[in-house]
mmCIF file of C-alpha atoms and ligand atoms in Angstrom:
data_model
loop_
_atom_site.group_PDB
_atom_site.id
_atom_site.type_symbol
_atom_site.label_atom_id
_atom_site.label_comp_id
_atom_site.label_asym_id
_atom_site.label_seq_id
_atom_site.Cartn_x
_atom_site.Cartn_y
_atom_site.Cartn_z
ATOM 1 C CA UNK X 340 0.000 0.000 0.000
ATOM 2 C CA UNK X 341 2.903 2.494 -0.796
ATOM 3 C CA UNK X 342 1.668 5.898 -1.635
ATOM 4 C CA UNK X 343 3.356 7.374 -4.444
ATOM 5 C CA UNK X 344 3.787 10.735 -6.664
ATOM 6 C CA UNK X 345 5.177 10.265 -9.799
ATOM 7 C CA UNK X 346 6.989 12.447 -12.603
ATOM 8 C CA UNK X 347 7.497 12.446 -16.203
ATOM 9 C CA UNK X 348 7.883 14.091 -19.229
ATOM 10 C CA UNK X 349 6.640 13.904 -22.569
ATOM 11 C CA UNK X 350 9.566 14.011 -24.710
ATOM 12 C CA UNK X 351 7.955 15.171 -27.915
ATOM 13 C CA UNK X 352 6.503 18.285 -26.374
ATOM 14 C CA UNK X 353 6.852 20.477 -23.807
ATOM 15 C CA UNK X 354 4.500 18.915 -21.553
ATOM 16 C CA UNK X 355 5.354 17.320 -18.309
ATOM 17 C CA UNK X 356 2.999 15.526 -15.625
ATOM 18 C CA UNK X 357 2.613 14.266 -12.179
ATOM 19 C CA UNK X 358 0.077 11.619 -10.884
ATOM 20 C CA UNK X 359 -0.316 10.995 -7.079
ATOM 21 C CA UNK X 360 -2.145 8.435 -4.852
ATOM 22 C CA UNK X 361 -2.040 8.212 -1.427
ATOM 23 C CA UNK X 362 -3.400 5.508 0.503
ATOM 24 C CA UNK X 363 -1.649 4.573 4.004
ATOM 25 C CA UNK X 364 -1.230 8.314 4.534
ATOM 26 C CA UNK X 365 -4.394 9.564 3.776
ATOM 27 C CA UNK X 366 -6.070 6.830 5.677
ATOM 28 C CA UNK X 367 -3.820 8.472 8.773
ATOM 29 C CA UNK X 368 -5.106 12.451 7.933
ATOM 30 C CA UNK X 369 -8.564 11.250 7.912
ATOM 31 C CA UNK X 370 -8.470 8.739 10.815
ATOM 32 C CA UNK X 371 -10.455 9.397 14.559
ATOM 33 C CA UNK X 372 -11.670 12.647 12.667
ATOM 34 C CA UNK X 373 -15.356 11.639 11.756
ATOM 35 C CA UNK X 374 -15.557 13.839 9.187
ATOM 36 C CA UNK X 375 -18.801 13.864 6.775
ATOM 37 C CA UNK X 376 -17.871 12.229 3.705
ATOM 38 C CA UNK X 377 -18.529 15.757 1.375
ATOM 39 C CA UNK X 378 -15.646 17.344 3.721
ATOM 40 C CA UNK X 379 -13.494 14.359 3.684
ATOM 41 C CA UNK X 380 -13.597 14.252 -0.287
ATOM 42 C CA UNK X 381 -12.628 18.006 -0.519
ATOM 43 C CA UNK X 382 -9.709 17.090 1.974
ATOM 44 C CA UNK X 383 -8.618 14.589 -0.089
ATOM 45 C CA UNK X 384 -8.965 16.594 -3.196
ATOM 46 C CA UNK X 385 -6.644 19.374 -1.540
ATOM 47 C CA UNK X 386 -3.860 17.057 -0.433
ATOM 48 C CA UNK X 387 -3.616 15.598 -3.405
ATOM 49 C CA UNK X 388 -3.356 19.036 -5.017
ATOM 50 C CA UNK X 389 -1.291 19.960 -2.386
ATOM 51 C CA UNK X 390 1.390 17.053 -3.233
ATOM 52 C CA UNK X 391 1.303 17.771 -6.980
ATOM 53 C CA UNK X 392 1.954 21.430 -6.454
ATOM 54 C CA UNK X 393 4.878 20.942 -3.987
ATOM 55 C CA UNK X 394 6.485 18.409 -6.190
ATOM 56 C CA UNK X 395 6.776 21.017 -8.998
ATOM 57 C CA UNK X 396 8.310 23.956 -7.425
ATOM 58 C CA UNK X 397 12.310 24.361 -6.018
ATOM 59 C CA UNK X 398 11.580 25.745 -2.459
ATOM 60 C CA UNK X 399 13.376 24.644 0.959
ATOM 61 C CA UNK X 400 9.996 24.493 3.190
ATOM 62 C CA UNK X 401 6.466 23.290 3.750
ATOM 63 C CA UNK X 402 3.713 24.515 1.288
ATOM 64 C CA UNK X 403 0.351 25.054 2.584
ATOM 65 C CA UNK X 404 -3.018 25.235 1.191
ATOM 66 C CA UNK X 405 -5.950 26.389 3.095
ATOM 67 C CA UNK X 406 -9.282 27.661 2.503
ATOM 68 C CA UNK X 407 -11.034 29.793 4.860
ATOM 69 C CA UNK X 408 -14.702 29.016 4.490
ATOM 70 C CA UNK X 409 -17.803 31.024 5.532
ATOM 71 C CA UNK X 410 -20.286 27.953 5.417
ATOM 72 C CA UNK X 411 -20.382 24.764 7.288
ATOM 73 C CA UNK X 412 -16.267 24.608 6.743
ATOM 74 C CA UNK X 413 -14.811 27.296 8.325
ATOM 75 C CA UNK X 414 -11.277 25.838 7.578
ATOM 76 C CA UNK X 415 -9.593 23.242 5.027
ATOM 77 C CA UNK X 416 -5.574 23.297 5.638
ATOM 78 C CA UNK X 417 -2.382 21.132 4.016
ATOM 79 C CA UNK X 418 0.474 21.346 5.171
ATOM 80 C CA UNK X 419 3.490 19.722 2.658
ATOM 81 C CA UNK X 420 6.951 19.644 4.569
ATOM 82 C CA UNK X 421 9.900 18.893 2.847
ATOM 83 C CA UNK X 422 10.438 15.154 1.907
ATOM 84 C CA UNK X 423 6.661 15.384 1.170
ATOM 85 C CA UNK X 424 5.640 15.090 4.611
ATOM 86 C CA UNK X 425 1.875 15.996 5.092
ATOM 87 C CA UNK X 426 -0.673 16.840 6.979
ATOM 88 C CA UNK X 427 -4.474 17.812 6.823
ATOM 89 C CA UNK X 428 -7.160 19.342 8.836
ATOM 90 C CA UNK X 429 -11.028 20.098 8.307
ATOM 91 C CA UNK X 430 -12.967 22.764 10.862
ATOM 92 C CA UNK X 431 -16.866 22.882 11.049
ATOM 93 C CA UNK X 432 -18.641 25.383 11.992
ATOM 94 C CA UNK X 433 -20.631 24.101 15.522
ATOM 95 C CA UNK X 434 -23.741 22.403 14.942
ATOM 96 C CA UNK X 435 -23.167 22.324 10.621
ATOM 97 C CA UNK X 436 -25.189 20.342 8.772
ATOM 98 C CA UNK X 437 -24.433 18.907 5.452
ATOM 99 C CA UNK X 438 -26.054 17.168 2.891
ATOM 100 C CA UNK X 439 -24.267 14.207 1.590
ATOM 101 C CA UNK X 440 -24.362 15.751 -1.871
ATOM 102 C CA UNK X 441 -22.909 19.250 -0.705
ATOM 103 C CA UNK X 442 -21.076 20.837 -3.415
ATOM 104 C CA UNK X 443 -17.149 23.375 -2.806
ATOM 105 C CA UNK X 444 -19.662 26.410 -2.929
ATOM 106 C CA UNK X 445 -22.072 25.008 -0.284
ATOM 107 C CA UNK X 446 -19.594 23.492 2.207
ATOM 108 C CA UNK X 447 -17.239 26.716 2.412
ATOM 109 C CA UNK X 448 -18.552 29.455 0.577
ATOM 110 C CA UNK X 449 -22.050 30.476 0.423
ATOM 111 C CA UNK X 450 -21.068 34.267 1.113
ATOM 112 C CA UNK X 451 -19.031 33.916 -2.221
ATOM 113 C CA UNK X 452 -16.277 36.108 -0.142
ATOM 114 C CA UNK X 453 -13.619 32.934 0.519
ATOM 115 C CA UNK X 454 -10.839 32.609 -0.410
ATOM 116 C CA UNK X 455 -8.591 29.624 -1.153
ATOM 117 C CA UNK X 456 -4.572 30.580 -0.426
ATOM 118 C CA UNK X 457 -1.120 28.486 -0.971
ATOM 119 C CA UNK X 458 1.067 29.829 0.982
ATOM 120 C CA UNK X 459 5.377 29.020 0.771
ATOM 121 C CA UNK X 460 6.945 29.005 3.947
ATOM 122 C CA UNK X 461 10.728 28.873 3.523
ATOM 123 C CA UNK X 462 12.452 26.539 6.046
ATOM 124 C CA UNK X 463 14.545 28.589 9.258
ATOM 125 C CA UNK X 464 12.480 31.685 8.100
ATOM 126 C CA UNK X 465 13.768 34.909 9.676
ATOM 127 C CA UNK X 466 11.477 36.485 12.230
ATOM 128 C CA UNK X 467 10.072 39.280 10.546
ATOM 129 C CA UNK X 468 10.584 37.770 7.364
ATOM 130 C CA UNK X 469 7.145 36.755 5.477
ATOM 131 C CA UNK X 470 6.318 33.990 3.445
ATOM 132 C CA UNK X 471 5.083 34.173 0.184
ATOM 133 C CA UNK X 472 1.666 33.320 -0.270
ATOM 134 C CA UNK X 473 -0.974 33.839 -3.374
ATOM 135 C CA UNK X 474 -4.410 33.815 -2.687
ATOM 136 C CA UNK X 475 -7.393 33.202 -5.356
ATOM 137 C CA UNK X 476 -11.248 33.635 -4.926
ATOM 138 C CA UNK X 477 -12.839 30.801 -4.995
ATOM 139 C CA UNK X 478 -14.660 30.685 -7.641
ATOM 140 C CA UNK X 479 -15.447 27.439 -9.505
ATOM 141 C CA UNK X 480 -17.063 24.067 -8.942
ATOM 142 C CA UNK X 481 -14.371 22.159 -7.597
ATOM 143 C CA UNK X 482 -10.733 22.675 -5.768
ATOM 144 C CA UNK X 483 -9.223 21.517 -9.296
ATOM 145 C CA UNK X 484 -10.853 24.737 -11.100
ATOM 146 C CA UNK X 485 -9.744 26.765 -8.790
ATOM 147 C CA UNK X 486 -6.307 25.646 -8.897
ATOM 148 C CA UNK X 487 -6.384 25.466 -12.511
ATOM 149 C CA UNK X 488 -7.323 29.191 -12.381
ATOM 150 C CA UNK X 489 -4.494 29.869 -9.866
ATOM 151 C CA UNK X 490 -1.811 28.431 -11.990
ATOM 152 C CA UNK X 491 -2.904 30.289 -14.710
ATOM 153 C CA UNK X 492 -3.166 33.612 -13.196
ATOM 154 C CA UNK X 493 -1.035 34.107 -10.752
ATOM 155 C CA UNK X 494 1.953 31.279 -12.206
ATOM 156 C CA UNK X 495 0.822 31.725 -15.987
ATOM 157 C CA UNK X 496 1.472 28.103 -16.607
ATOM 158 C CA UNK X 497 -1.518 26.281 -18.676
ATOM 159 C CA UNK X 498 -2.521 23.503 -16.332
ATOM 160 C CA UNK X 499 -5.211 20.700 -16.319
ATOM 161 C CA UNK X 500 -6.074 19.548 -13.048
ATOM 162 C CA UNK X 501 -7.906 16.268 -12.158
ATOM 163 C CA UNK X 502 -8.327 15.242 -8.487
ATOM 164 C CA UNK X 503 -10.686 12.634 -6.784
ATOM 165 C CA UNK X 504 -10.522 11.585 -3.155
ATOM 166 C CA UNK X 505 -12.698 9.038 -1.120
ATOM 167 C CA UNK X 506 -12.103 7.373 2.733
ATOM 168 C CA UNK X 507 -9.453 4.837 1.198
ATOM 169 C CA UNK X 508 -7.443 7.211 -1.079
ATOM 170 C CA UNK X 509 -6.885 10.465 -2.509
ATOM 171 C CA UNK X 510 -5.360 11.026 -6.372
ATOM 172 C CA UNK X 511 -4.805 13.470 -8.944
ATOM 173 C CA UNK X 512 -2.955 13.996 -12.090
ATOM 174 C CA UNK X 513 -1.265 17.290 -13.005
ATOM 175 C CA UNK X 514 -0.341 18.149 -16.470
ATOM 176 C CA UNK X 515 1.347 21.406 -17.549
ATOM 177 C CA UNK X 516 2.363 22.942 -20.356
ATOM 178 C CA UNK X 517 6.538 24.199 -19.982
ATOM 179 C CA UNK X 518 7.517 27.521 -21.954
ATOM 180 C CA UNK X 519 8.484 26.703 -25.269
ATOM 181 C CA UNK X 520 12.381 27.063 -25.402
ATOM 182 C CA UNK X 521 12.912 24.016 -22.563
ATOM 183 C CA UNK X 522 12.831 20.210 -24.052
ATOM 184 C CA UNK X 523 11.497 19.704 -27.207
ATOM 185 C CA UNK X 524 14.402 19.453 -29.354
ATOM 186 C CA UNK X 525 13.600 16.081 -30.669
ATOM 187 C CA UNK X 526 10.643 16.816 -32.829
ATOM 188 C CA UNK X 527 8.109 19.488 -31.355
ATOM 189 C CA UNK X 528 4.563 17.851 -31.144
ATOM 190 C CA UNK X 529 2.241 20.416 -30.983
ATOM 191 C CA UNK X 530 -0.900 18.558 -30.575
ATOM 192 C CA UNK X 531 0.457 16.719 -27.355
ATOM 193 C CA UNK X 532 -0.986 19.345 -25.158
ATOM 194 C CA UNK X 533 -4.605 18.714 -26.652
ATOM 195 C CA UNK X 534 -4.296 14.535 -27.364
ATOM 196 C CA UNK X 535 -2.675 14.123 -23.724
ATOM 197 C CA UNK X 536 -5.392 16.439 -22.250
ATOM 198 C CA UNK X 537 -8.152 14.368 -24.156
ATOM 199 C CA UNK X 538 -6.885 10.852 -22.833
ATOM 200 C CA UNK X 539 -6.935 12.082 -19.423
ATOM 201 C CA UNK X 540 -10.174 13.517 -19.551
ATOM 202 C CA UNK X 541 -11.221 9.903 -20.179
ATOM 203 C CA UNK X 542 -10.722 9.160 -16.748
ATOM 204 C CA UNK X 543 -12.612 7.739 -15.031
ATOM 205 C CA UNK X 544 -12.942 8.818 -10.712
ATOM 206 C CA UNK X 545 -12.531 5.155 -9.791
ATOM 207 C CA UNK X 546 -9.979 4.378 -11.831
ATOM 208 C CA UNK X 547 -8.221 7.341 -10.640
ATOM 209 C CA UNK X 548 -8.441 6.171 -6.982
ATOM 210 C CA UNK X 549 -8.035 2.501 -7.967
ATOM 211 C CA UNK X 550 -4.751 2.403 -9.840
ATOM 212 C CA UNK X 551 -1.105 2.657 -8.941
ATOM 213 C CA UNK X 552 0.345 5.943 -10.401
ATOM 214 C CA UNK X 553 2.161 3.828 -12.817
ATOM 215 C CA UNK X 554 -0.413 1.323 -14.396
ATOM 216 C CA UNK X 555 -1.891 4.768 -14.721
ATOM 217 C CA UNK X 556 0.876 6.679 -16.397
ATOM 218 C CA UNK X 557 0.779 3.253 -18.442
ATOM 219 C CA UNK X 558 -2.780 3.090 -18.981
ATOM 220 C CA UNK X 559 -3.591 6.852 -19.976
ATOM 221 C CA UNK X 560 0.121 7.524 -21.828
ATOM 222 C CA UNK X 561 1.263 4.095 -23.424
ATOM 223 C CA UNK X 562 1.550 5.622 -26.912
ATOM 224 C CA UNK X 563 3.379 8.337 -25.601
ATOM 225 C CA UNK X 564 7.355 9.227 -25.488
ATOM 226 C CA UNK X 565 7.788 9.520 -21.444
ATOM 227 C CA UNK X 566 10.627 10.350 -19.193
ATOM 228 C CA UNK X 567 9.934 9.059 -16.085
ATOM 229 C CA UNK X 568 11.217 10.632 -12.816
ATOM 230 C CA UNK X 569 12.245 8.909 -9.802
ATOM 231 C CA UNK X 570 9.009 8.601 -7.782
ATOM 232 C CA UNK X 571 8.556 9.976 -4.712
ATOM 233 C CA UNK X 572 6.609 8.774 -1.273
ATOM 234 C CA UNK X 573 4.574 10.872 1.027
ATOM 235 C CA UNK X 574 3.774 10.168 4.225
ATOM 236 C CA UNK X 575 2.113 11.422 7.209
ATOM 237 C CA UNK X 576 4.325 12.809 9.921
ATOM 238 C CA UNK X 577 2.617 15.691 11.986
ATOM 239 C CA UNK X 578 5.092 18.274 14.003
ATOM 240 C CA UNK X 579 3.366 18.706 16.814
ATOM 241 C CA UNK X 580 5.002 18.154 20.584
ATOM 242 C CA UNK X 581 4.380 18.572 24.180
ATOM 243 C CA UNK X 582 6.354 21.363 24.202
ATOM 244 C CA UNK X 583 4.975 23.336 21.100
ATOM 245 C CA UNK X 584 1.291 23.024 22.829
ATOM 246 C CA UNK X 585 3.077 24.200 26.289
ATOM 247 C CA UNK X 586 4.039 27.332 24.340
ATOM 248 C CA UNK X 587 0.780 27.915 23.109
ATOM 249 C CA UNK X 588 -0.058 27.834 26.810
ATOM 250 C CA UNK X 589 2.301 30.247 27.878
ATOM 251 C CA UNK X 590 0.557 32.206 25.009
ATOM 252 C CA UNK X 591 -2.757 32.102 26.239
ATOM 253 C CA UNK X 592 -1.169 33.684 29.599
ATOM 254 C CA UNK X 593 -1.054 32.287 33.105
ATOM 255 C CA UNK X 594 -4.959 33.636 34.040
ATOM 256 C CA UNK X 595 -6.543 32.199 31.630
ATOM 257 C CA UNK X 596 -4.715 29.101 32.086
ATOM 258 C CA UNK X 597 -5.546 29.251 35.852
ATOM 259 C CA UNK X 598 -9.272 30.036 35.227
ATOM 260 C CA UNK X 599 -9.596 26.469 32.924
ATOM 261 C CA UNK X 600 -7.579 24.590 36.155
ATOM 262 C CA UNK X 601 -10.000 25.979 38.489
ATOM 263 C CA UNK X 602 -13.054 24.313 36.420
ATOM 264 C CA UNK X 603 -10.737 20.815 35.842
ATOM 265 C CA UNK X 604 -7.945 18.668 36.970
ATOM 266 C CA UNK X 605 -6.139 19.630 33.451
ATOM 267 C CA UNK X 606 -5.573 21.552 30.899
ATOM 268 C CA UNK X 607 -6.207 20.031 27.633
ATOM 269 C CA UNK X 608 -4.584 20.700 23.871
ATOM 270 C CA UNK X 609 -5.794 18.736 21.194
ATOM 271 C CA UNK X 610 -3.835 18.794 17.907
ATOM 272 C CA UNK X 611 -6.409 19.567 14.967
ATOM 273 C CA UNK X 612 -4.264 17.713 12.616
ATOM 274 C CA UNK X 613 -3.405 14.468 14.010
ATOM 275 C CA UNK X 614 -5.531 13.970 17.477
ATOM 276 C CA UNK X 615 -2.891 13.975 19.813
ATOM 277 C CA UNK X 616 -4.009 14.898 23.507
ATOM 278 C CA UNK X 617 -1.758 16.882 25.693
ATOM 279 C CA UNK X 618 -2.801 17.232 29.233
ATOM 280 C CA UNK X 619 -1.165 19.557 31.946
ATOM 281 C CA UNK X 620 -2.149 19.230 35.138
ATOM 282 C CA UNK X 621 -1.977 21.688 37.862
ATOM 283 C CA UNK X 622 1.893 20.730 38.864
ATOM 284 C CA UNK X 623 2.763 20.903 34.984
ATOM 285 C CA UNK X 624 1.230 24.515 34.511
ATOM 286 C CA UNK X 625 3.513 25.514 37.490
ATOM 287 C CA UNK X 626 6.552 24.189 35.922
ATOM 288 C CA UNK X 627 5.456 25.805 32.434
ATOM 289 C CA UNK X 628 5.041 29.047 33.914
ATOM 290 C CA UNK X 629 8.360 28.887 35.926
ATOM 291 C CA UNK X 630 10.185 27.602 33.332
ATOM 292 C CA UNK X 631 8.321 30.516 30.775
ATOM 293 C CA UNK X 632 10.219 29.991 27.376
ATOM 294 C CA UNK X 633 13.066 27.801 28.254
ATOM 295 C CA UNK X 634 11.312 24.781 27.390
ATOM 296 C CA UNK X 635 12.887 22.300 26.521
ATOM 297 C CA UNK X 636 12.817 20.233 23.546
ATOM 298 C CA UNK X 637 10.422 16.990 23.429
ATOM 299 C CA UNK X 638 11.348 14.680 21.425
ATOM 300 C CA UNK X 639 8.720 11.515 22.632
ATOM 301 C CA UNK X 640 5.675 12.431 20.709
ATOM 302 C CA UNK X 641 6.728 12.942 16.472
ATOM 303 C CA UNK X 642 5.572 10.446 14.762
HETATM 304 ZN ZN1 ZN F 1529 -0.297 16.507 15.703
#
């Protein structure tokens, strides 16, 4: 059940692609979180997305890509770390229902004001020092329209899109057209944009989630001059630590942390992303305090 993201080129035209399926990973990012399958989908959809997009740019840090809905979803986030390690997280709104048929608009943006943004955070960022981040409306049926819109606006690279998720895997093929000058000494092809565009579009959503990225590649491009890439395997590693939630205590401030203590034995942080629970009890919120930012590292709960 390895998860892979594969890379080629077409070597008659300046095309290249990317096809990704994740299985054991996804299955992680989606685990203990209960959420309704519409959301879950849309998750899927944006990791995948996610992967394809970090695989195709030369950066030193995690890429994210969030939407910040004003429906039921009031949050869809992906996190890609170097050596494509992800993450994902959904956010409802309290008390949101949603139809089992509930379209991108419905779930996140019936105000039509959201916005969907990938951001680049370089790794050992400076304080002060911002990461880049482009930001779209959302406007469009699905998350691969949007990106498709993205790419073309804001990168100005013609890109086709296709993405499908469900609760065993998530997939999606990227192709994109290169600027003229690279590859394509051999014999320029033209029509390769518009015939490999066509066979993808005969795709169907199953097969998408069904086949290795390979029998795909095989399947969709057999007629087809490829140079294939070493592929690549994501997995699921979350950053979060005992002593990253202790600083978001020390954030909240020692009231407010007292005033939750004087209602319970503990202080509780869940991590959105990957479930962890990380109580501090009365003794431990002393220590935190005392010890203020001198934390020290913990190292017992990365997975
Ligand atoms: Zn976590």
């Amino acid at each position: 059940m390895a998860d892979t993201l594969l890379r080629f080129l077409f070597r008659d035209a300046p095309v290249r692609g990317e096809i990704v399926r994740l299985q054991a990973s996804w299955q992680q990012m989606v685990a203990n979180h209960g959420y309704p399958e519409p959301v879950a989908r849309l998750l899927g959809e944006m990791t995948a997305a996610a992967v394809l997009l970090a695989a195709n740019i030369k950066f030193d840090g995690a890429l994210i890509l969030q939407i910040q809905g004003n429906g039921p979803v009031r949050l869809l986030v992906v996190e890609v770390q170097p050596q494509m390690r992800l993450r994902a997280t959904a956010k409802l709104r309290e008390a949101a229902v949603i139809d089992a048929d509930a379209t991108l608009q419905q779930l996140t943006n019936p105000t039509g004001a959201a916005r969907c943004a990938i951001t680049l955070d370089p790794t050992g960022r400076r304080p002060g020092q911002q990461p880049y981040q482009g930001v779209v409306p959302l406007a469009g049926e699905s998350i691969a329209q949007v990106l498709e819109n993205y790419l073309r606006q804001s990168e100005q690279v013609e890109s086709r899109l296709w993405l499908a998720a469900d609760e065993h895997a998530a997939a999606g093929v990227l192709l994109q057209k290169l600027p003229q000058e690279g590859g394509a000494e051999a014999k320029p092809d033209a029509d390769t944009w518009d015939r490999v565009g066509a066979l993808t579009a005969t795709l169907k959503r199953e097969e998408l989630l069904a086949l290795e990225p390979t029998a795909l590649a095989h399947r969709l491009y057999w007629q087809e001059n490829l140079q294939h890439f070493e592929p690549i395997a994501p997995r699921f590693e979350c950053n979060c630590s005992r002593s990253r939630s202790g600083r978001m205590l020390l954030a909240l401030g020692r009231e407010e942390v007292d005033s939750i203590l004087a209602e319970r034995d503990d202080v509780e942080i869940v991590c959105d992303f990957c479930n962890t629970r990380y109580a501090f009890d009365a003794v431990d919120i002393g220590q935190l305090f005392a010890s203020g930012a001198t934390l020290k590292p913990d190292a017992s709960t990365r997975h």
